[in-house]
Each structure stands twice: as structure tokens, then as C-alpha cells.
Short mmCIF file of C-alpha atoms in Angstrom, two decimals:
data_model
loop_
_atom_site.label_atom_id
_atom_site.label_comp_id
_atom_site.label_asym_id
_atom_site.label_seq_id
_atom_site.Cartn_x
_atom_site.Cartn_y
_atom_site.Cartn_z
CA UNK A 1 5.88 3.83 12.01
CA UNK A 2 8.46 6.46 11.76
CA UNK A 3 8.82 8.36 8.72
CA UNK A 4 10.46 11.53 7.18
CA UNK A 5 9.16 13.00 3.66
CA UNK A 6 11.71 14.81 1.58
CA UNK A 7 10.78 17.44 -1.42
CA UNK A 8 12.92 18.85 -4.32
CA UNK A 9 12.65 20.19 -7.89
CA UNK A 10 13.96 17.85 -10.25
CA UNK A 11 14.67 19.38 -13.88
CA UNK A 12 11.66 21.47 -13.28
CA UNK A 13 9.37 18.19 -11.45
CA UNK A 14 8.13 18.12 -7.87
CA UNK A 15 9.53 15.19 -6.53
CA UNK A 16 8.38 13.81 -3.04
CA UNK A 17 9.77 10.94 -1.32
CA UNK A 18 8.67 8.91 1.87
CA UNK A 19 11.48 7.28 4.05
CA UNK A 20 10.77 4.84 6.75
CA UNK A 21 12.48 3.70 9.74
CA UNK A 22 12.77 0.15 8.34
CA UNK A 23 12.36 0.74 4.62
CA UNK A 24 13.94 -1.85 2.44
CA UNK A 25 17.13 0.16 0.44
CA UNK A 26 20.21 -0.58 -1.18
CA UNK A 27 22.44 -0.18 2.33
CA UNK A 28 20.33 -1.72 5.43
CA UNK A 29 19.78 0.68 7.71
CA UNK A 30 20.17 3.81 5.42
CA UNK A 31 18.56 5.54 2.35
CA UNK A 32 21.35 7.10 0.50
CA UNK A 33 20.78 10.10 -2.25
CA UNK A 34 23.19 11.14 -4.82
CA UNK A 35 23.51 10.64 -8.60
CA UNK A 36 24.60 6.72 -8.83
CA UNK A 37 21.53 4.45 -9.58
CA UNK A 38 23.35 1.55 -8.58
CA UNK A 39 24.62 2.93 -5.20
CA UNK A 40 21.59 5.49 -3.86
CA UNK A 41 17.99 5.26 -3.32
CA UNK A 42 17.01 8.50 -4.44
CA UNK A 43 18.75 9.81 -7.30
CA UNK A 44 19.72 13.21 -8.00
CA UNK A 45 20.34 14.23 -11.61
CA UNK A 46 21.94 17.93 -10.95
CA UNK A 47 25.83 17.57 -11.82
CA UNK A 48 26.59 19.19 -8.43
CA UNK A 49 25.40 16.50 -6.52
CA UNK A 50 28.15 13.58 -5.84
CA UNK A 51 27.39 10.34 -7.08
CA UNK A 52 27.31 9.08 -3.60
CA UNK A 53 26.88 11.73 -1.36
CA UNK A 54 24.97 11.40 2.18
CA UNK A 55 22.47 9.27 3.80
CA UNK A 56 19.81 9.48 5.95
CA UNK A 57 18.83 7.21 8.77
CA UNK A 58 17.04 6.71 11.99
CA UNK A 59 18.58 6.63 15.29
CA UNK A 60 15.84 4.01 17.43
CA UNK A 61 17.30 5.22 20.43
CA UNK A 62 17.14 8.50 20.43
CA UNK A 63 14.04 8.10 18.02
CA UNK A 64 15.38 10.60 15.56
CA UNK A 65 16.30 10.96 11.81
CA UNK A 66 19.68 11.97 11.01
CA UNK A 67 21.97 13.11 7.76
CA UNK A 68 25.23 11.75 7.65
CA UNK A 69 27.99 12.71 5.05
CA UNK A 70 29.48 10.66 2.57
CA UNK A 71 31.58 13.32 0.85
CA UNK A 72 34.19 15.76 2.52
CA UNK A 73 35.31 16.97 -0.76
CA UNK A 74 31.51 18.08 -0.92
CA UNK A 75 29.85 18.75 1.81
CA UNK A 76 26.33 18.98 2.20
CA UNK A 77 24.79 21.97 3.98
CA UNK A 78 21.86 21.49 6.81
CA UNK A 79 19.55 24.33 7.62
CA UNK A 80 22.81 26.64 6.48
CA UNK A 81 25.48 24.89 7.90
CA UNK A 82 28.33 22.77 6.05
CA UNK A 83 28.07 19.17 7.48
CA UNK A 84 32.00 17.88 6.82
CA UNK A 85 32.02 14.97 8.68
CA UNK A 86 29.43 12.80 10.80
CA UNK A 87 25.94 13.24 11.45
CA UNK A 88 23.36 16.50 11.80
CA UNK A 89 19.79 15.94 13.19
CA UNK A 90 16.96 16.42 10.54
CA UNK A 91 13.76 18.30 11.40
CA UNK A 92 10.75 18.98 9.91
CA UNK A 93 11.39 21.97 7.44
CA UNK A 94 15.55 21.42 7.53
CA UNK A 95 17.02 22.44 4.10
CA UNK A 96 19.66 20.48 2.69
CA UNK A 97 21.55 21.40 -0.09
CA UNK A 98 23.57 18.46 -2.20
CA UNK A 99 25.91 20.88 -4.25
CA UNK A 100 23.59 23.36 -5.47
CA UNK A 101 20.65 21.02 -5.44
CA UNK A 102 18.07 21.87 -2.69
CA UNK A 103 15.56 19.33 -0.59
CA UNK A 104 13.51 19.86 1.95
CA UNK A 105 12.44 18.16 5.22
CA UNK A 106 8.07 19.05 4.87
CA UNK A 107 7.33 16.40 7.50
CA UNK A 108 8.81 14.51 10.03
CA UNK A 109 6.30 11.78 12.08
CA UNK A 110 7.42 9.89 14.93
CA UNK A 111 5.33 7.03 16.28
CA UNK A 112 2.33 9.08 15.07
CA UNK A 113 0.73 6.69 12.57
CA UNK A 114 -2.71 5.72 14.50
CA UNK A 115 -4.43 2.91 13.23
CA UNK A 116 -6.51 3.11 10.23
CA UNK A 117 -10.41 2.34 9.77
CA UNK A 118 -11.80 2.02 6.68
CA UNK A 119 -15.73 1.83 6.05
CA UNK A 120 -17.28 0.47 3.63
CA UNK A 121 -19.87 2.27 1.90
CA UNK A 122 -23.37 2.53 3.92
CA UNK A 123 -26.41 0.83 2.77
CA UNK A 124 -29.41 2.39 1.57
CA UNK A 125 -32.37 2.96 4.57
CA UNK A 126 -34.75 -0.02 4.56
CA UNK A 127 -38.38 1.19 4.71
CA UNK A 128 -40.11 0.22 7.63
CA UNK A 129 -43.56 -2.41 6.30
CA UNK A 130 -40.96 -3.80 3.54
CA UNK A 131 -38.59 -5.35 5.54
CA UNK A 132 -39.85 -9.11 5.81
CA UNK A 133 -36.43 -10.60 7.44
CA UNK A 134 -36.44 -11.72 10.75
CA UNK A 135 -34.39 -9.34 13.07
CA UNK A 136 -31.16 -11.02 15.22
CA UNK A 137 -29.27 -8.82 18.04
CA UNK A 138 -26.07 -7.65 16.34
CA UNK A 139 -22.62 -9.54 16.59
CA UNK A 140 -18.67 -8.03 16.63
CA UNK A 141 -17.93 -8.39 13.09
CA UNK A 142 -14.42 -10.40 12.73
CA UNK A 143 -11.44 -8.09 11.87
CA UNK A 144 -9.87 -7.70 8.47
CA UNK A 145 -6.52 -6.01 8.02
CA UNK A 146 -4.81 -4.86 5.19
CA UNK A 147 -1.82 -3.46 3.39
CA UNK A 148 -2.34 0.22 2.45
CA UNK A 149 0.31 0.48 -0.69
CA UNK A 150 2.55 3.87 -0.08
CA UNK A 151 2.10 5.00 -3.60
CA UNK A 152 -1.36 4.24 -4.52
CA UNK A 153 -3.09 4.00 -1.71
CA UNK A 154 -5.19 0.72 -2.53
CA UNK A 155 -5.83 -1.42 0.39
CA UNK A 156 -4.29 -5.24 -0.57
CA UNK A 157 -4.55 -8.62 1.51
CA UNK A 158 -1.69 -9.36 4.36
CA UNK A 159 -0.40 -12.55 1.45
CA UNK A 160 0.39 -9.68 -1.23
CA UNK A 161 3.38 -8.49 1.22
CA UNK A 162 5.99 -10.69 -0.58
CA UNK A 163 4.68 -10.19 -3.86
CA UNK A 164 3.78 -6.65 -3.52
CA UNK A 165 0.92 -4.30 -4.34
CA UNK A 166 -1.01 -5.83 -7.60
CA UNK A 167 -2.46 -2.19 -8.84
CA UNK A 168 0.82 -0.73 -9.14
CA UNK A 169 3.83 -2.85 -8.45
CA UNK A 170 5.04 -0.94 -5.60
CA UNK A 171 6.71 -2.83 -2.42
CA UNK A 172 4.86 -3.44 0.47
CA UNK A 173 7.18 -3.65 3.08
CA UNK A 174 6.53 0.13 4.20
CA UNK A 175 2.88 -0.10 3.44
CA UNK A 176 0.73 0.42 6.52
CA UNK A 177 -1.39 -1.95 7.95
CA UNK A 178 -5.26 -0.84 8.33
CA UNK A 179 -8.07 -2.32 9.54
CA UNK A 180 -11.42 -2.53 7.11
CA UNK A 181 -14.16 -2.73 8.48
CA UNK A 182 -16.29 -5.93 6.59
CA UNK A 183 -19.57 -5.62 5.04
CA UNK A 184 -22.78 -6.52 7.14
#
């Protein structure tokens, strides 16, 4: 799954945000930031910023994320240079700067999610003289996959994907799928 993770200072808070290729947002396609709640999917609460004022999306065919302005009265800046109109390619550790407000690309990862195994805890060693059960070759275990939730981690059942992650709420339409290994 492609993803790009943004970080800023918010009224002195580290904030961190995720975006995925596909992620579910308020304009398909897109994940806008500015200071509107109702219009943007990350808000910004520094007065500089506009209240709509770019978005960020992936291009599948050149299998890239890209910054596109939504403002030429205010024109974001990218790695130092004023983006008026269209699009600027985003890399991992691109500054932007919303008005005075400044985010950071920290990681960009394309196709680079490998699959996930997760063990379950081993068993204690059985002494040898108290094991009385008869021993059987050993068989493939059968599969079990899983929703990893994107904000707390906890591994949930494929069924929860409409309803969503039942620790903490969070959607789990960008959650990534694992693969847990069962208990023998």
C-alpha cells in the first residue's frame, strides 16, 4: 500500500498523519489540509493557513505523491519554492509551508508494505517422561488474516472492516491486512 506520513507542530503538539493511496476523505481521490473542518482532512489551526488550501494525492501511474494548490492568493511553498498553480512532486523530507505553518514529508513508502506475521506467544518446553500424549506428524495450520487498525495497532477480524476497529473507533479501510499465525 502506498503511503506518505506528514509531521507539524500544532499550537506547541506533534502532530503526525498517515495518508494512503486509497484512503477514504472528504474529496475522493485527495486529502486536502487547511483550516475548514467541513472542507479538509487535516486541519490546520494557524491563521496563515487558508481555509482550503492544497491537497495531496497519488498519481497510480507514475506511482508518486503529489501537492497541488488550491490557493493562488496563497501559495504554498515546496522544499523552498512557491507552488502558484498545479502540482509539485512530494518526497520524503519535502517541507511545505501553508502560510507560515510548516509540515514535513518524514516518510514516503511505495509498494513497500510486505506482508505481516504475527506469532503468538510460544509455549512453555514440555519435559521429556511427562508428556503422555500420543505424538501425530505436524499439519499446515489454516491461515488467519486480519485488520491491523492504523492508530492502535490491534489486530481485528476481516467482518470489523465496515464497522471499524472496536478498541478505538478508528476506520479500517487503510488498515493493513496481516496474517496471524493460529495457536497449535
Amino acid at each position: 500500500m502506498n503511503s506518505l506520513t506528514l509531521q507539524w507542530d500544532d499550537a506547541g503538539q506533534s502532530k503526525t498523519q498517515q495518508i494512503y493511496e486509497q484512503q477514504s476523505s472528504k474529496n475522493t481521490g485527495t486529502f486536502r489540509i487547511g483550516r475548514d473542518p467541513f472542507r479538509c482532512d487535516i486541519i490546520l489551526t494557524h491563521p496563515t493557513v487558508s481555509g482550503l488550501h492544497v491537497e495531496i494525492f497519488f498519481n497510480s501511474q507514475q506511482k508518486r505523491f503529489y501537492i497541488r494548490n488550491l490557493r493562488e492568493s496563497n501559495p504554498p511553498q515546496i522544499d523552498g519554492k512557491s507552488l502558484i498553480q498545479g502540482e509539485m512532486l512530494l518526497n520524503e523530507r519535502s517541507i511545505i509551508y501553508l502560510g507560515q505553518q510548516q509540515l514535513q514529508v518524514t516518510e514516503v513508502s511505495i509498494n513497500s508494505i510486505p506482508a505481516t506475521i504475527l506469532f503468538p506467544p510460544q509455549q512453555p518446553p514440555v519435559q521429556p517422561g511427562f508428556n503422555h500424549q500420543k505424538k501425530s506428524l505436524p499439519t499446515q495450520p489454516k491461515s488467519i488474516y486480519g485488520l491491523q487498525c492504523p492508530r492502535c495497532y490491534k489486530v481485528s477480524p476481516p467482518e470489523n472492516l465496515q464497522i471499524g476497529c472496536p478498541w478505538c473507533g478508528t476506520s479500517l479501510a487503510a488498515a493493513v491486512s496481516v496474517l496471524v499465525a493460529p495457536n497449535n
